[in-house]
Tab-separated table of C-alpha atoms in Angstrom:
chain	number	residue	atom	x	y	z
E	5	UNK	CA	-0.405	-0.374	-0.130
E	6	UNK	CA	1.105	3.443	-0.643
E	7	UNK	CA	0.368	6.677	0.176
E	8	UNK	CA	-0.246	9.078	-2.460
E	9	UNK	CA	-0.323	13.102	-1.095
E	10	UNK	CA	-2.764	15.424	-3.701
E	11	UNK	CA	-3.099	18.827	-3.476
E	12	UNK	CA	-4.232	19.379	0.644
E	13	UNK	CA	-5.142	15.329	1.824
E	14	UNK	CA	-3.067	12.349	1.320
E	15	UNK	CA	-4.874	8.919	0.267
E	16	UNK	CA	-4.637	4.872	-0.503
E	17	UNK	CA	-5.662	2.702	-3.489
E	18	UNK	CA	-6.267	-0.122	-3.655
E	19	UNK	CA	-4.390	-2.374	-6.348
E	20	UNK	CA	-7.108	-1.257	-9.695
E	21	UNK	CA	-6.556	2.099	-8.449
E	22	UNK	CA	-10.037	2.556	-5.951
E	23	UNK	CA	-9.550	5.217	-3.162
E	24	UNK	CA	-9.660	3.474	-0.324
E	25	UNK	CA	-8.902	5.981	2.745
E	26	UNK	CA	-7.972	9.192	2.604
E	27	UNK	CA	-6.548	12.618	5.103
E	28	UNK	CA	-7.867	15.881	4.310
E	29	UNK	CA	-5.959	19.287	6.277
E	30	UNK	CA	-6.446	23.099	5.235
E	31	UNK	CA	-3.834	25.580	5.955
E	32	UNK	CA	-5.353	27.810	9.090
E	33	UNK	CA	-1.859	29.938	8.725
E	34	UNK	CA	1.110	29.782	7.200
E	35	UNK	CA	1.505	27.692	10.197
E	36	UNK	CA	-0.398	25.600	11.064
E	37	UNK	CA	-2.572	23.203	9.339
E	38	UNK	CA	-6.109	21.612	10.734
E	39	UNK	CA	-6.571	18.541	9.677
E	40	UNK	CA	-10.556	18.294	8.871
E	41	UNK	CA	-11.448	14.413	7.476
E	42	UNK	CA	-10.060	11.465	7.884
E	43	UNK	CA	-11.402	8.213	6.020
E	44	UNK	CA	-11.210	5.185	5.609
E	45	UNK	CA	-13.968	2.457	3.938
E	46	UNK	CA	-15.699	0.333	5.852
E	47	UNK	CA	-14.170	-3.231	3.928
E	48	UNK	CA	-10.660	-1.895	4.588
E	49	UNK	CA	-11.009	-0.449	8.140
E	50	UNK	CA	-8.862	-2.931	11.046
E	51	UNK	CA	-5.857	-2.500	8.730
E	52	UNK	CA	-4.437	0.560	10.376
E	53	UNK	CA	-4.572	2.860	7.042
E	54	UNK	CA	-6.410	6.225	9.198
E	55	UNK	CA	-3.469	5.798	11.625
E	56	UNK	CA	-0.732	6.130	8.951
E	57	UNK	CA	-2.494	8.588	6.867
E	58	UNK	CA	-2.754	10.903	10.121
E	59	UNK	CA	0.904	10.379	9.959
E	60	UNK	CA	1.638	11.771	6.947
E	61	UNK	CA	0.252	14.586	7.576
E	62	UNK	CA	2.758	14.745	10.793
E	63	UNK	CA	5.825	13.742	8.958
E	64	UNK	CA	4.734	16.400	6.319
E	65	UNK	CA	3.951	18.994	9.377
E	66	UNK	CA	7.409	18.334	10.019
E	67	UNK	CA	9.112	18.824	6.943
E	68	UNK	CA	7.727	22.116	6.589
E	69	UNK	CA	8.146	23.881	10.124
E	70	UNK	CA	4.014	23.876	10.360
E	71	UNK	CA	2.178	22.585	13.699
E	72	UNK	CA	-1.522	21.342	13.585
E	73	UNK	CA	-4.674	21.549	15.042
E	74	UNK	CA	-6.490	17.916	15.106
E	75	UNK	CA	-9.672	18.828	14.591
E	76	UNK	CA	-11.593	15.722	13.335
E	77	UNK	CA	-13.087	12.966	15.716
E	78	UNK	CA	-10.070	11.015	14.687
E	79	UNK	CA	-6.701	12.706	14.268
E	80	UNK	CA	-8.220	14.468	18.179
E	81	UNK	CA	-8.105	10.360	19.325
E	82	UNK	CA	-4.156	9.731	17.591
E	83	UNK	CA	-2.809	12.675	19.127
E	84	UNK	CA	-4.486	11.771	21.757
E	85	UNK	CA	-3.047	8.868	21.992
E	86	UNK	CA	0.944	9.316	20.456
E	87	UNK	CA	2.925	10.828	22.300
E	88	UNK	CA	4.961	11.786	19.481
E	89	UNK	CA	2.216	14.158	17.517
E	90	UNK	CA	2.059	16.823	20.553
E	91	UNK	CA	5.328	17.716	19.705
E	92	UNK	CA	3.500	19.644	16.021
E	93	UNK	CA	-0.150	19.743	17.930
E	94	UNK	CA	-1.484	23.974	18.064
E	95	UNK	CA	-2.019	24.274	21.397
E	96	UNK	CA	-3.543	28.004	21.113
Protein backbone atom coordinates (compact mmCIF):
# COMPACT_ATOMS: atom_id res chain seq x y z
CA UNK A 1 0.00 0.00 0.00
CA UNK A 2 1.36 3.37 -1.02
CA UNK A 3 0.29 6.66 0.47
CA UNK A 4 -0.12 9.31 -2.21
CA UNK A 5 -0.16 13.07 -1.79
CA UNK A 6 -2.70 15.35 -3.40
CA UNK A 7 -3.67 18.96 -2.86
CA UNK A 8 -4.22 19.32 0.90
CA UNK A 9 -4.67 15.59 1.33
CA UNK A 10 -3.06 12.18 1.48
CA UNK A 11 -4.84 9.13 0.15
CA UNK A 12 -4.51 5.40 -0.46
CA UNK A 13 -5.79 3.33 -3.37
CA UNK A 14 -6.36 -0.39 -3.75
CA UNK A 15 -4.65 -2.56 -6.37
CA UNK A 16 -7.16 -1.46 -9.03
CA UNK A 17 -6.70 2.26 -8.36
CA UNK A 18 -9.90 2.83 -6.37
CA UNK A 19 -9.47 5.25 -3.50
CA UNK A 20 -9.94 3.46 -0.18
CA UNK A 21 -8.90 6.10 2.35
CA UNK A 22 -7.99 9.73 2.75
CA UNK A 23 -7.08 12.43 5.19
CA UNK A 24 -7.64 16.07 4.32
CA UNK A 25 -6.19 19.17 5.88
CA UNK A 26 -6.40 22.90 5.34
CA UNK A 27 -4.02 25.78 5.88
CA UNK A 28 -5.17 27.84 8.85
CA UNK A 29 -2.18 30.19 8.71
CA UNK A 30 1.27 30.00 7.17
CA UNK A 31 2.52 27.85 10.01
CA UNK A 32 -0.63 25.89 11.00
CA UNK A 33 -2.56 23.04 9.37
CA UNK A 34 -5.93 21.68 10.45
CA UNK A 35 -6.70 18.00 9.91
CA UNK A 36 -10.39 18.20 9.12
CA UNK A 37 -11.38 14.80 7.73
CA UNK A 38 -10.22 11.18 7.88
CA UNK A 39 -12.00 8.34 6.09
CA UNK A 40 -11.28 4.69 5.28
CA UNK A 41 -13.65 2.50 3.25
CA UNK A 42 -15.40 0.15 5.74
CA UNK A 43 -14.07 -3.01 4.09
CA UNK A 44 -10.49 -1.81 4.67
CA UNK A 45 -10.86 -0.70 8.27
CA UNK A 46 -8.73 -2.38 10.91
CA UNK A 47 -5.61 -2.29 8.73
CA UNK A 48 -4.18 0.89 10.31
CA UNK A 49 -4.67 2.85 7.10
CA UNK A 50 -6.09 5.88 8.91
CA UNK A 51 -3.16 5.86 11.34
CA UNK A 52 -0.72 5.89 8.43
CA UNK A 53 -2.59 8.75 6.78
CA UNK A 54 -2.47 10.86 9.96
CA UNK A 55 1.24 10.09 10.27
CA UNK A 56 1.77 11.33 6.71
CA UNK A 57 0.29 14.70 7.66
CA UNK A 58 2.39 14.82 10.84
CA UNK A 59 5.54 14.00 8.87
CA UNK A 60 4.71 16.76 6.38
CA UNK A 61 4.18 19.25 9.20
CA UNK A 62 7.54 18.35 10.74
CA UNK A 63 9.33 18.79 7.39
CA UNK A 64 7.52 22.07 6.68
CA UNK A 65 7.99 23.36 10.27
CA UNK A 66 4.24 23.66 10.85
CA UNK A 67 1.88 22.92 13.72
CA UNK A 68 -1.36 20.93 13.46
CA UNK A 69 -4.85 21.41 14.83
CA UNK A 70 -6.41 17.93 14.99
CA UNK A 71 -9.98 19.01 14.20
CA UNK A 72 -11.64 15.74 13.16
CA UNK A 73 -12.48 13.19 15.84
CA UNK A 74 -10.09 10.54 14.56
CA UNK A 75 -7.17 12.98 14.43
CA UNK A 76 -8.00 14.13 17.98
CA UNK A 77 -7.93 10.53 19.19
CA UNK A 78 -4.61 9.83 17.46
CA UNK A 79 -3.01 12.96 18.90
CA UNK A 80 -4.17 11.91 22.37
CA UNK A 81 -2.73 8.39 21.90
CA UNK A 82 0.57 9.11 20.16
CA UNK A 83 2.84 11.18 22.38
CA UNK A 84 5.22 12.04 19.49
CA UNK A 85 2.41 13.93 17.74
CA UNK A 86 2.19 16.40 20.59
CA UNK A 87 5.40 18.05 19.33
CA UNK A 88 3.47 19.36 16.30
CA UNK A 89 0.10 19.95 17.93
CA UNK A 90 -0.98 23.60 17.97
CA UNK A 91 -1.78 24.59 21.53
CA UNK A 92 -3.24 28.05 20.81
